[in-house]
């Protein structure tokens, strides 16, 4: 059964710092991996989707990498801003049983002005 | 472009009352549809998913049910709510396994 973990659970950084959020999954048999952002009391907003054949995806100041064989993904945020404060979740879609996304618990990010 | 609508945004219901949450998707056909629950301080729990009209799969046994009366409409229901049903309910859709999820804005349900 696929399990997804995210480290750290919470992170506080000063504005302007570059930071990395980590996501690990136990089974490398996946279709793809998706990173989301969730603001308090809101739905999830998709940030990046990486297919299993891809190594990374970029969108603006965000860069997500995928190392399927080691079961890891990182989300790199460059030049962080207070508006980046949110919970970041990663999810993987197994290519076997279920085939529905399995979510990690999230990393709560605070960017201090 | 595709959009997903979910309502109501907030709901306060007494224990034992019925529930109906609705989700609709526009701009696509035959989407895969999902209901998730996010309890306070906990992760996302998949409740139901549907790959077509009338096709519902349940992931967790509970007093909730789901229906898909139309291609782009997904409804979450309960005949009698429990206190433990409180949480944040999210609807999502996807075009298939090579596509990601798009979520609705969620419904905050408080059972009192």
mmCIF file with all atom_site columns, C-alpha atoms in Angstrom:
data_model
loop_
_atom_site.group_PDB
_atom_site.id
_atom_site.type_symbol
_atom_site.label_atom_id
_atom_site.label_alt_id
_atom_site.label_comp_id
_atom_site.label_asym_id
_atom_site.label_entity_id
_atom_site.label_seq_id
_atom_site.pdbx_PDB_ins_code
_atom_site.Cartn_x
_atom_site.Cartn_y
_atom_site.Cartn_z
_atom_site.occupancy
_atom_site.B_iso_or_equiv
_atom_site.pdbx_formal_charge
_atom_site.auth_seq_id
_atom_site.auth_comp_id
_atom_site.auth_asym_id
_atom_site.auth_atom_id
_atom_site.pdbx_PDB_model_num
ATOM 1   C CA . UNK A 1 1   ? 0.000   0.000  0.000   1.00 0.00 ? 1   UNK A CA 1
ATOM 2   C CA . UNK A 1 2   ? 1.340   3.423  -0.951  1.00 0.00 ? 2   UNK A CA 1
ATOM 3   C CA . UNK A 1 3   ? 2.240   5.775  1.882   1.00 0.00 ? 3   UNK A CA 1
ATOM 4   C CA . UNK A 1 4   ? 3.325   9.381  1.525   1.00 0.00 ? 4   UNK A CA 1
ATOM 5   C CA . UNK A 1 5   ? 5.247   11.374 4.097   1.00 0.00 ? 5   UNK A CA 1
ATOM 6   C CA . UNK A 1 6   ? 6.335   14.996 4.128   1.00 0.00 ? 6   UNK A CA 1
ATOM 7   C CA . UNK A 1 7   ? 9.189   16.553 6.056   1.00 0.00 ? 7   UNK A CA 1
ATOM 8   C CA . UNK A 1 8   ? 9.218   18.920 7.797   1.00 0.00 ? 8   UNK A CA 1
ATOM 9   C CA . UNK A 1 9   ? 5.695   19.143 9.201   1.00 0.00 ? 9   UNK A CA 1
ATOM 10  C CA . UNK A 1 10  ? 6.136   22.878 9.665   1.00 0.00 ? 10  UNK A CA 1
ATOM 11  C CA . UNK A 1 11  ? 8.675   25.432 8.509   1.00 0.00 ? 11  UNK A CA 1
ATOM 12  C CA . UNK A 1 12  ? 9.199   29.086 9.269   1.00 0.00 ? 12  UNK A CA 1
ATOM 13  C CA . UNK A 1 13  ? 11.596  31.160 7.189   1.00 0.00 ? 13  UNK A CA 1
ATOM 14  C CA . UNK A 1 14  ? 12.346  34.866 6.691   1.00 0.00 ? 14  UNK A CA 1
ATOM 15  C CA . UNK A 1 15  ? 11.206  36.507 3.499   1.00 0.00 ? 15  UNK A CA 1
ATOM 16  C CA . UNK A 1 16  ? 13.585  36.140 0.568   1.00 0.00 ? 16  UNK A CA 1
ATOM 17  C CA . UNK A 1 17  ? 14.968  32.748 1.504   1.00 0.00 ? 17  UNK A CA 1
ATOM 18  C CA . UNK A 1 18  ? 15.080  29.863 -0.909  1.00 0.00 ? 18  UNK A CA 1
ATOM 19  C CA . UNK A 1 19  ? 13.556  26.715 0.607   1.00 0.00 ? 19  UNK A CA 1
ATOM 20  C CA . UNK A 1 20  ? 12.960  23.054 -0.095  1.00 0.00 ? 20  UNK A CA 1
ATOM 21  C CA . UNK A 1 21  ? 9.991   20.933 0.908   1.00 0.00 ? 21  UNK A CA 1
ATOM 22  C CA . UNK A 1 22  ? 10.371  17.164 0.870   1.00 0.00 ? 22  UNK A CA 1
ATOM 23  C CA . UNK A 1 23  ? 7.977   14.388 -0.060  1.00 0.00 ? 23  UNK A CA 1
ATOM 24  C CA . UNK A 1 24  ? 8.651   10.648 0.183   1.00 0.00 ? 24  UNK A CA 1
ATOM 25  C CA . UNK A 1 25  ? 6.586   7.732  -1.038  1.00 0.00 ? 25  UNK A CA 1
ATOM 26  C CA . UNK A 1 26  ? 6.992   4.027  -0.406  1.00 0.00 ? 26  UNK A CA 1
ATOM 27  C CA . UNK A 1 27  ? 6.101   2.499  -3.791  1.00 0.00 ? 27  UNK A CA 1
ATOM 28  C CA . UNK A 1 28  ? 7.823   3.733  -6.947  1.00 0.00 ? 28  UNK A CA 1
ATOM 29  C CA . UNK A 1 29  ? 5.069   2.350  -9.194  1.00 0.00 ? 29  UNK A CA 1
ATOM 30  C CA . UNK A 1 30  ? 3.323   5.648  -9.890  1.00 0.00 ? 30  UNK A CA 1
ATOM 31  C CA . UNK A 1 31  ? 1.723   7.423  -12.820 1.00 0.00 ? 31  UNK A CA 1
ATOM 32  C CA . UNK A 1 32  ? 2.546   10.880 -11.556 1.00 0.00 ? 32  UNK A CA 1
ATOM 33  C CA . UNK A 1 33  ? 3.020   13.166 -8.559  1.00 0.00 ? 33  UNK A CA 1
ATOM 34  C CA . UNK A 1 34  ? 1.217   16.424 -7.880  1.00 0.00 ? 34  UNK A CA 1
ATOM 35  C CA . UNK A 1 35  ? 2.038   19.305 -5.549  1.00 0.00 ? 35  UNK A CA 1
ATOM 36  C CA . UNK A 1 36  ? -0.758  21.415 -4.078  1.00 0.00 ? 36  UNK A CA 1
ATOM 37  C CA . UNK A 1 37  ? -1.081  24.503 -1.969  1.00 0.00 ? 37  UNK A CA 1
ATOM 38  C CA . UNK A 1 38  ? -3.842  24.951 0.604   1.00 0.00 ? 38  UNK A CA 1
ATOM 39  C CA . UNK A 1 39  ? -4.605  28.240 2.296   1.00 0.00 ? 39  UNK A CA 1
ATOM 40  C CA . UNK A 1 40  ? -6.456  28.070 5.646   1.00 0.00 ? 40  UNK A CA 1
ATOM 41  C CA . UNK A 1 41  ? -10.103 27.178 5.164   1.00 0.00 ? 41  UNK A CA 1
ATOM 42  C CA . UNK A 1 42  ? -9.734  26.890 1.410   1.00 0.00 ? 42  UNK A CA 1
ATOM 43  C CA . UNK A 1 43  ? -9.589  24.162 -1.194  1.00 0.00 ? 43  UNK A CA 1
ATOM 44  C CA . UNK A 1 44  ? -6.407  22.770 -2.727  1.00 0.00 ? 44  UNK A CA 1
ATOM 45  C CA . UNK A 1 45  ? -4.749  24.643 -5.571  1.00 0.00 ? 45  UNK A CA 1
ATOM 46  C CA . UNK A 1 46  ? -2.629  22.622 -7.973  1.00 0.00 ? 46  UNK A CA 1
ATOM 47  C CA . UNK A 1 47  ? 0.938   23.853 -8.329  1.00 0.00 ? 47  UNK A CA 1
ATOM 48  C CA . UNK A 1 48  ? 2.755   21.291 -10.426 1.00 0.00 ? 48  UNK A CA 1
ATOM 49  C CA . UNK A 1 49  ? 2.119   17.843 -11.915 1.00 0.00 ? 49  UNK A CA 1
ATOM 50  C CA . UNK A 1 50  ? 5.085   15.611 -12.740 1.00 0.00 ? 50  UNK A CA 1
ATOM 51  C CA . UNK A 1 51  ? 4.625   12.484 -14.828 1.00 0.00 ? 51  UNK A CA 1
ATOM 52  C CA . UNK A 1 52  ? 6.603   9.401  -13.824 1.00 0.00 ? 52  UNK A CA 1
ATOM 53  C CA . UNK A 1 53  ? 8.808   9.776  -16.918 1.00 0.00 ? 53  UNK A CA 1
ATOM 54  C CA . UNK A 1 54  ? 9.757   13.347 -16.029 1.00 0.00 ? 54  UNK A CA 1
ATOM 55  C CA . UNK A 1 55  ? 12.500  14.550 -13.699 1.00 0.00 ? 55  UNK A CA 1
ATOM 56  C CA . UNK A 1 56  ? 11.214  18.039 -12.943 1.00 0.00 ? 56  UNK A CA 1
ATOM 57  C CA . UNK A 1 57  ? 8.625   20.690 -13.634 1.00 0.00 ? 57  UNK A CA 1
ATOM 58  C CA . UNK A 1 58  ? 8.898   24.454 -13.224 1.00 0.00 ? 58  UNK A CA 1
ATOM 59  C CA . UNK A 1 59  ? 6.349   27.204 -12.773 1.00 0.00 ? 59  UNK A CA 1
ATOM 60  C CA . UNK A 1 60  ? 7.589   30.669 -11.946 1.00 0.00 ? 60  UNK A CA 1
ATOM 61  C CA . UNK A 1 61  ? 9.487   30.541 -8.660  1.00 0.00 ? 61  UNK A CA 1
ATOM 62  C CA . UNK A 1 62  ? 8.520   26.908 -8.090  1.00 0.00 ? 62  UNK A CA 1
ATOM 63  C CA . UNK A 1 63  ? 10.503  23.889 -9.207  1.00 0.00 ? 63  UNK A CA 1
ATOM 64  C CA . UNK A 1 64  ? 9.477   20.323 -8.412  1.00 0.00 ? 64  UNK A CA 1
ATOM 65  C CA . UNK A 1 65  ? 11.765  17.356 -8.936  1.00 0.00 ? 65  UNK A CA 1
ATOM 66  C CA . UNK A 1 66  ? 10.974  13.662 -8.987  1.00 0.00 ? 66  UNK A CA 1
ATOM 67  C CA . UNK A 1 67  ? 13.288  10.733 -8.283  1.00 0.00 ? 67  UNK A CA 1
ATOM 68  C CA . UNK A 1 68  ? 10.923  7.830  -8.752  1.00 0.00 ? 68  UNK A CA 1
ATOM 69  C CA . UNK A 1 69  ? 13.450  5.092  -8.019  1.00 0.00 ? 69  UNK A CA 1
ATOM 70  C CA . UNK A 1 70  ? 14.239  6.498  -4.592  1.00 0.00 ? 70  UNK A CA 1
ATOM 71  C CA . UNK A 1 71  ? 10.643  7.494  -3.867  1.00 0.00 ? 71  UNK A CA 1
ATOM 72  C CA . UNK A 1 72  ? 11.344  11.197 -3.406  1.00 0.00 ? 72  UNK A CA 1
ATOM 73  C CA . UNK A 1 73  ? 10.171  14.547 -4.651  1.00 0.00 ? 73  UNK A CA 1
ATOM 74  C CA . UNK A 1 74  ? 11.200  18.045 -3.654  1.00 0.00 ? 74  UNK A CA 1
ATOM 75  C CA . UNK A 1 75  ? 9.453   21.366 -4.101  1.00 0.00 ? 75  UNK A CA 1
ATOM 76  C CA . UNK A 1 76  ? 11.893  24.251 -4.367  1.00 0.00 ? 76  UNK A CA 1
ATOM 77  C CA . UNK A 1 77  ? 10.563  27.750 -3.734  1.00 0.00 ? 77  UNK A CA 1
ATOM 78  C CA . UNK A 1 78  ? 12.871  30.558 -4.741  1.00 0.00 ? 78  UNK A CA 1
ATOM 79  C CA . UNK A 1 79  ? 12.918  33.974 -3.100  1.00 0.00 ? 79  UNK A CA 1
ATOM 80  C CA . UNK A 1 80  ? 10.064  33.192 -0.716  1.00 0.00 ? 80  UNK A CA 1
ATOM 81  C CA . UNK A 1 81  ? 7.386   35.821 -0.025  1.00 0.00 ? 81  UNK A CA 1
ATOM 82  C CA . UNK A 1 82  ? 4.841   36.197 2.802   1.00 0.00 ? 82  UNK A CA 1
ATOM 83  C CA . UNK A 1 83  ? 2.151   35.297 0.257   1.00 0.00 ? 83  UNK A CA 1
ATOM 84  C CA . UNK A 1 84  ? 3.743   31.845 -0.049  1.00 0.00 ? 84  UNK A CA 1
ATOM 85  C CA . UNK A 1 85  ? 2.583   31.049 3.493   1.00 0.00 ? 85  UNK A CA 1
ATOM 86  C CA . UNK A 1 86  ? 0.269   28.045 3.240   1.00 0.00 ? 86  UNK A CA 1
ATOM 87  C CA . UNK A 1 87  ? 0.215   24.286 3.659   1.00 0.00 ? 87  UNK A CA 1
ATOM 88  C CA . UNK A 1 88  ? 1.874   22.393 0.831   1.00 0.00 ? 88  UNK A CA 1
ATOM 89  C CA . UNK A 1 89  ? 0.740   18.859 0.066   1.00 0.00 ? 89  UNK A CA 1
ATOM 90  C CA . UNK A 1 90  ? 2.151   16.301 -2.286  1.00 0.00 ? 90  UNK A CA 1
ATOM 91  C CA . UNK A 1 91  ? 0.196   13.398 -3.702  1.00 0.00 ? 91  UNK A CA 1
ATOM 92  C CA . UNK A 1 92  ? 1.156   10.387 -5.799  1.00 0.00 ? 92  UNK A CA 1
ATOM 93  C CA . UNK A 1 93  ? -1.063  8.370  -8.125  1.00 0.00 ? 93  UNK A CA 1
ATOM 94  C CA . UNK A 1 94  ? -0.226  4.637  -7.947  1.00 0.00 ? 94  UNK A CA 1
ATOM 95  C CA . UNK A 1 95  ? -0.246  2.708  -11.212 1.00 0.00 ? 95  UNK A CA 1
ATOM 96  C CA . UNK A 1 96  ? -1.564  -0.375 -9.502  1.00 0.00 ? 96  UNK A CA 1
ATOM 97  C CA . UNK A 1 97  ? -4.279  -0.835 -6.901  1.00 0.00 ? 97  UNK A CA 1
ATOM 98  C CA . UNK A 1 98  ? -6.779  2.028  -6.684  1.00 0.00 ? 98  UNK A CA 1
ATOM 99  C CA . UNK A 1 99  ? -5.030  4.463  -9.036  1.00 0.00 ? 99  UNK A CA 1
ATOM 100 C CA . UNK A 1 100 ? -6.376  7.355  -6.993  1.00 0.00 ? 100 UNK A CA 1
ATOM 101 C CA . UNK A 1 101 ? -4.036  9.953  -5.586  1.00 0.00 ? 101 UNK A CA 1
ATOM 102 C CA . UNK A 1 102 ? -2.577  9.233  -2.140  1.00 0.00 ? 102 UNK A CA 1
ATOM 103 C CA . UNK A 1 103 ? -1.872  12.395 -0.163  1.00 0.00 ? 103 UNK A CA 1
ATOM 104 C CA . UNK A 1 104 ? 0.850   13.297 2.274   1.00 0.00 ? 104 UNK A CA 1
ATOM 105 C CA . UNK A 1 105 ? 0.028   15.123 5.520   1.00 0.00 ? 105 UNK A CA 1
ATOM 106 C CA . UNK A 1 106 ? 1.444   18.419 4.274   1.00 0.00 ? 106 UNK A CA 1
ATOM 107 C CA . UNK A 1 107 ? 4.087   20.938 5.314   1.00 0.00 ? 107 UNK A CA 1
ATOM 108 C CA . UNK A 1 108 ? 2.853   24.164 6.906   1.00 0.00 ? 108 UNK A CA 1
ATOM 109 C CA . UNK A 1 109 ? 5.017   27.018 5.647   1.00 0.00 ? 109 UNK A CA 1
ATOM 110 C CA . UNK A 1 110 ? 5.234   30.453 7.242   1.00 0.00 ? 110 UNK A CA 1
ATOM 111 C CA . UNK A 1 111 ? 7.242   33.152 5.486   1.00 0.00 ? 111 UNK A CA 1
ATOM 112 C CA . UNK A 1 112 ? 7.954   36.008 7.851   1.00 0.00 ? 112 UNK A CA 1
ATOM 113 C CA . UNK A 1 113 ? 8.161   39.566 6.512   1.00 0.00 ? 113 UNK A CA 1
ATOM 114 C CA . UNK B 2 1   ? -12.047 26.118 -19.702 1.00 0.00 ? 1   UNK B CA 1
ATOM 115 C CA . UNK B 2 2   ? -13.039 23.648 -17.033 1.00 0.00 ? 2   UNK B CA 1
ATOM 116 C CA . UNK B 2 3   ? -14.451 24.792 -13.731 1.00 0.00 ? 3   UNK B CA 1
ATOM 117 C CA . UNK B 2 4   ? -15.681 22.991 -10.646 1.00 0.00 ? 4   UNK B CA 1
ATOM 118 C CA . UNK B 2 5   ? -18.411 24.296 -8.380  1.00 0.00 ? 5   UNK B CA 1
ATOM 119 C CA . UNK B 2 6   ? -19.104 23.081 -4.870  1.00 0.00 ? 6   UNK B CA 1
ATOM 120 C CA . UNK B 2 7   ? -21.794 24.288 -2.502  1.00 0.00 ? 7   UNK B CA 1
ATOM 121 C CA . UNK B 2 8   ? -22.650 25.303 0.092   1.00 0.00 ? 8   UNK B CA 1
ATOM 122 C CA . UNK B 2 9   ? -19.435 26.830 1.404   1.00 0.00 ? 9   UNK B CA 1
ATOM 123 C CA . UNK B 2 10  ? -20.426 26.366 5.047   1.00 0.00 ? 10  UNK B CA 1
ATOM 124 C CA . UNK B 2 11  ? -23.103 24.335 6.748   1.00 0.00 ? 11  UNK B CA 1
ATOM 125 C CA . UNK B 2 12  ? -24.145 23.836 10.359  1.00 0.00 ? 12  UNK B CA 1
ATOM 126 C CA . UNK B 2 13  ? -26.440 20.875 10.891  1.00 0.00 ? 13  UNK B CA 1
ATOM 127 C CA . UNK B 2 14  ? -27.862 19.183 13.997  1.00 0.00 ? 14  UNK B CA 1
ATOM 128 C CA . UNK B 2 15  ? -27.054 15.577 14.799  1.00 0.00 ? 15  UNK B CA 1
ATOM 129 C CA . UNK B 2 16  ? -29.482 13.246 13.077  1.00 0.00 ? 16  UNK B CA 1
ATOM 130 C CA . UNK B 2 17  ? -30.365 15.615 10.269  1.00 0.00 ? 17  UNK B CA 1
ATOM 131 C CA . UNK B 2 18  ? -29.884 14.747 6.581   1.00 0.00 ? 18  UNK B CA 1
ATOM 132 C CA . UNK B 2 19  ? -27.081 16.060 4.391   1.00 0.00 ? 19  UNK B CA 1
ATOM 133 C CA . UNK B 2 20  ? -26.728 16.854 0.725   1.00 0.00 ? 20  UNK B CA 1
ATOM 134 C CA . UNK B 2 21  ? -23.591 18.417 -0.749  1.00 0.00 ? 21  UNK B CA 1
ATOM 135 C CA . UNK B 2 22  ? -23.386 19.044 -4.460  1.00 0.00 ? 22  UNK B CA 1
ATOM 136 C CA . UNK B 2 23  ? -20.487 19.286 -6.865  1.00 0.00 ? 23  UNK B CA 1
ATOM 137 C CA . UNK B 2 24  ? -20.656 20.072 -10.561 1.00 0.00 ? 24  UNK B CA 1
ATOM 138 C CA . UNK B 2 25  ? -17.999 20.287 -13.222 1.00 0.00 ? 25  UNK B CA 1
ATOM 139 C CA . UNK B 2 26  ? -18.212 22.378 -16.380 1.00 0.00 ? 26  UNK B CA 1
ATOM 140 C CA . UNK B 2 27  ? -16.238 22.281 -19.602 1.00 0.00 ? 27  UNK B CA 1
ATOM 141 C CA . UNK B 2 28  ? -15.453 18.577 -19.749 1.00 0.00 ? 28  UNK B CA 1
ATOM 142 C CA . UNK B 2 29  ? -17.231 15.295 -20.247 1.00 0.00 ? 29  UNK B CA 1
ATOM 143 C CA . UNK B 2 30  ? -17.004 11.954 -18.439 1.00 0.00 ? 30  UNK B CA 1
ATOM 144 C CA . UNK B 2 31  ? -14.711 13.230 -15.683 1.00 0.00 ? 31  UNK B CA 1
ATOM 145 C CA . UNK B 2 32  ? -13.560 11.075 -12.806 1.00 0.00 ? 32  UNK B CA 1
ATOM 146 C CA . UNK B 2 33  ? -15.106 12.599 -9.676  1.00 0.00 ? 33  UNK B CA 1
ATOM 147 C CA . UNK B 2 34  ? -14.006 12.372 -6.054  1.00 0.00 ? 34  UNK B CA 1
ATOM 148 C CA . UNK B 2 35  ? -15.208 13.264 -2.566  1.00 0.00 ? 35  UNK B CA 1
ATOM 149 C CA . UNK B 2 36  ? -12.574 13.813 0.131   1.00 0.00 ? 36  UNK B CA 1
ATOM 150 C CA . UNK B 2 37  ? -12.889 14.747 3.785   1.00 0.00 ? 37  UNK B CA 1
ATOM 151 C CA . UNK B 2 38  ? -10.292 16.693 5.745   1.00 0.00 ? 38  UNK B CA 1
ATOM 152 C CA . UNK B 2 39  ? -10.849 16.505 9.491   1.00 0.00 ? 39  UNK B CA 1
ATOM 153 C CA . UNK B 2 40  ? -9.246  19.101 11.738  1.00 0.00 ? 40  UNK B CA 1
ATOM 154 C CA . UNK B 2 41  ? -5.518  18.478 12.013  1.00 0.00 ? 41  UNK B CA 1
ATOM 155 C CA . UNK B 2 42  ? -5.696  15.401 9.829   1.00 0.00 ? 42  UNK B CA 1
ATOM 156 C CA . UNK B 2 43  ? -4.942  14.542 6.250   1.00 0.00 ? 43  UNK B CA 1
ATOM 157 C CA . UNK B 2 44  ? -7.179  14.079 3.248   1.00 0.00 ? 44  UNK B CA 1
ATOM 158 C CA . UNK B 2 45  ? -9.340  10.972 3.323   1.00 0.00 ? 45  UNK B CA 1
ATOM 159 C CA . UNK B 2 46  ? -10.855 9.651  0.108   1.00 0.00 ? 46  UNK B CA 1
ATOM 160 C CA . UNK B 2 47  ? -14.549 8.901  0.672   1.00 0.00 ? 47  UNK B CA 1
ATOM 161 C CA . UNK B 2 48  ? -15.977 8.092  -2.770  1.00 0.00 ? 48  UNK B CA 1
ATOM 162 C CA . UNK B 2 49  ? -14.982 8.179  -6.393  1.00 0.00 ? 49  UNK B CA 1
ATOM 163 C CA . UNK B 2 50  ? -16.856 7.738  -9.648  1.00 0.00 ? 50  UNK B CA 1
ATOM 164 C CA . UNK B 2 51  ? -15.638 6.967  -13.171 1.00 0.00 ? 51  UNK B CA 1
ATOM 165 C CA . UNK B 2 52  ? -19.072 7.316  -14.779 1.00 0.00 ? 52  UNK B CA 1
ATOM 166 C CA . UNK B 2 53  ? -22.794 7.919  -14.286 1.00 0.00 ? 53  UNK B CA 1
ATOM 167 C CA . UNK B 2 54  ? -24.173 5.611  -11.629 1.00 0.00 ? 54  UNK B CA 1
ATOM 168 C CA . UNK B 2 55  ? -20.732 4.136  -10.882 1.00 0.00 ? 55  UNK B CA 1
ATOM 169 C CA . UNK B 2 56  ? -19.719 4.811  -7.285  1.00 0.00 ? 56  UNK B CA 1
ATOM 170 C CA . UNK B 2 57  ? -16.836 3.282  -5.353  1.00 0.00 ? 57  UNK B CA 1
ATOM 171 C CA . UNK B 2 58  ? -16.613 3.668  -1.593  1.00 0.00 ? 58  UNK B CA 1
ATOM 172 C CA . UNK B 2 59  ? -13.272 3.774  0.150   1.00 0.00 ? 59  UNK B CA 1
ATOM 173 C CA . UNK B 2 60  ? -14.394 4.033  3.752   1.00 0.00 ? 60  UNK B CA 1
ATOM 174 C CA . UNK B 2 61  ? -17.435 2.420  5.425   1.00 0.00 ? 61  UNK B CA 1
ATOM 175 C CA . UNK B 2 62  ? -19.538 5.135  7.037   1.00 0.00 ? 62  UNK B CA 1
ATOM 176 C CA . UNK B 2 63  ? -23.007 6.622  7.151   1.00 0.00 ? 63  UNK B CA 1
ATOM 177 C CA . UNK B 2 64  ? -22.346 8.706  4.048   1.00 0.00 ? 64  UNK B CA 1
ATOM 178 C CA . UNK B 2 65  ? -23.315 7.849  0.490   1.00 0.00 ? 65  UNK B CA 1
ATOM 179 C CA . UNK B 2 66  ? -22.625 9.334  -2.910  1.00 0.00 ? 66  UNK B CA 1
ATOM 180 C CA . UNK B 2 67  ? -24.511 9.483  -6.175  1.00 0.00 ? 67  UNK B CA 1
ATOM 181 C CA . UNK B 2 68  ? -23.785 10.610 -9.717  1.00 0.00 ? 68  UNK B CA 1
ATOM 182 C CA . UNK B 2 69  ? -27.140 11.304 -11.368 1.00 0.00 ? 69  UNK B CA 1
ATOM 183 C CA . UNK B 2 70  ? -25.597 13.172 -14.288 1.00 0.00 ? 70  UNK B CA 1
ATOM 184 C CA . UNK B 2 71  ? -22.224 13.034 -16.035 1.00 0.00 ? 71  UNK B CA 1
ATOM 185 C CA . UNK B 2 72  ? -20.850 16.144 -14.343 1.00 0.00 ? 72  UNK B CA 1
ATOM 186 C CA . UNK B 2 73  ? -22.750 16.095 -11.057 1.00 0.00 ? 73  UNK B CA 1
ATOM 187 C CA . UNK B 2 74  ? -21.598 14.377 -7.887  1.00 0.00 ? 74  UNK B CA 1
ATOM 188 C CA . UNK B 2 75  ? -23.638 14.420 -4.687  1.00 0.00 ? 75  UNK B CA 1
ATOM 189 C CA . UNK B 2 76  ? -22.619 13.468 -1.141  1.00 0.00 ? 76  UNK B CA 1
ATOM 190 C CA . UNK B 2 77  ? -25.460 12.532 1.180   1.00 0.00 ? 77  UNK B CA 1
ATOM 191 C CA . UNK B 2 78  ? -26.312 11.273 4.601   1.00 0.00 ? 78  UNK B CA 1
ATOM 192 C CA . UNK B 2 79  ? -29.654 10.265 6.083   1.00 0.00 ? 79  UNK B CA 1
ATOM 193 C CA . UNK B 2 80  ? -28.589 10.999 9.667   1.00 0.00 ? 80  UNK B CA 1
ATOM 194 C CA . UNK B 2 81  ? -25.516 13.021 10.503  1.00 0.00 ? 81  UNK B CA 1
ATOM 195 C CA . UNK B 2 82  ? -23.177 12.131 13.371  1.00 0.00 ? 82  UNK B CA 1
ATOM 196 C CA . UNK B 2 83  ? -20.918 14.482 15.299  1.00 0.00 ? 83  UNK B CA 1
ATOM 197 C CA . UNK B 2 84  ? -17.955 12.681 13.737  1.00 0.00 ? 84  UNK B CA 1
ATOM 198 C CA . UNK B 2 85  ? -19.120 13.757 10.272  1.00 0.00 ? 85  UNK B CA 1
ATOM 199 C CA . UNK B 2 86  ? -17.898 17.288 10.960  1.00 0.00 ? 86  UNK B CA 1
ATOM 200 C CA . UNK B 2 87  ? -15.068 18.332 8.703   1.00 0.00 ? 87  UNK B CA 1
ATOM 201 C CA . UNK B 2 88  ? -14.046 19.992 5.486   1.00 0.00 ? 88  UNK B CA 1
ATOM 202 C CA . UNK B 2 89  ? -15.461 18.224 2.421   1.00 0.00 ? 89  UNK B CA 1
ATOM 203 C CA . UNK B 2 90  ? -13.735 18.609 -0.896  1.00 0.00 ? 90  UNK B CA 1
ATOM 204 C CA . UNK B 2 91  ? -14.837 17.577 -4.355  1.00 0.00 ? 91  UNK B CA 1
ATOM 205 C CA . UNK B 2 92  ? -12.275 16.993 -7.101  1.00 0.00 ? 92  UNK B CA 1
ATOM 206 C CA . UNK B 2 93  ? -12.209 15.917 -10.711 1.00 0.00 ? 93  UNK B CA 1
ATOM 207 C CA . UNK B 2 94  ? -9.677  14.424 -13.088 1.00 0.00 ? 94  UNK B CA 1
ATOM 208 C CA . UNK B 2 95  ? -9.620  13.425 -16.752 1.00 0.00 ? 95  UNK B CA 1
ATOM 209 C CA . UNK B 2 96  ? -7.790  10.183 -16.084 1.00 0.00 ? 96  UNK B CA 1
ATOM 210 C CA . UNK B 2 97  ? -4.699  8.606  -14.603 1.00 0.00 ? 97  UNK B CA 1
ATOM 211 C CA . UNK B 2 98  ? -2.270  10.794 -16.555 1.00 0.00 ? 98  UNK B CA 1
ATOM 212 C CA . UNK B 2 99  ? -3.920  13.955 -15.308 1.00 0.00 ? 99  UNK B CA 1
ATOM 213 C CA . UNK B 2 100 ? -3.885  15.686 -11.970 1.00 0.00 ? 100 UNK B CA 1
ATOM 214 C CA . UNK B 2 101 ? -6.729  16.616 -9.682  1.00 0.00 ? 101 UNK B CA 1
ATOM 215 C CA . UNK B 2 102 ? -8.605  19.903 -9.675  1.00 0.00 ? 102 UNK B CA 1
ATOM 216 C CA . UNK B 2 103 ? -10.373 20.638 -6.420  1.00 0.00 ? 103 UNK B CA 1
ATOM 217 C CA . UNK B 2 104 ? -13.447 22.638 -5.588  1.00 0.00 ? 104 UNK B CA 1
ATOM 218 C CA . UNK B 2 105 ? -13.449 25.302 -2.893  1.00 0.00 ? 105 UNK B CA 1
ATOM 219 C CA . UNK B 2 106 ? -14.787 22.941 -0.227  1.00 0.00 ? 106 UNK B CA 1
ATOM 220 C CA . UNK B 2 107 ? -17.677 22.815 2.239   1.00 0.00 ? 107 UNK B CA 1
ATOM 221 C CA . UNK B 2 108 ? -17.101 23.325 5.943   1.00 0.00 ? 108 UNK B CA 1
ATOM 222 C CA . UNK B 2 109 ? -19.612 21.082 7.753   1.00 0.00 ? 109 UNK B CA 1
ATOM 223 C CA . UNK B 2 110 ? -20.182 21.419 11.469  1.00 0.00 ? 110 UNK B CA 1
ATOM 224 C CA . UNK B 2 111 ? -22.511 18.928 13.108  1.00 0.00 ? 111 UNK B CA 1
ATOM 225 C CA . UNK B 2 112 ? -23.869 20.199 16.435  1.00 0.00 ? 112 UNK B CA 1
#
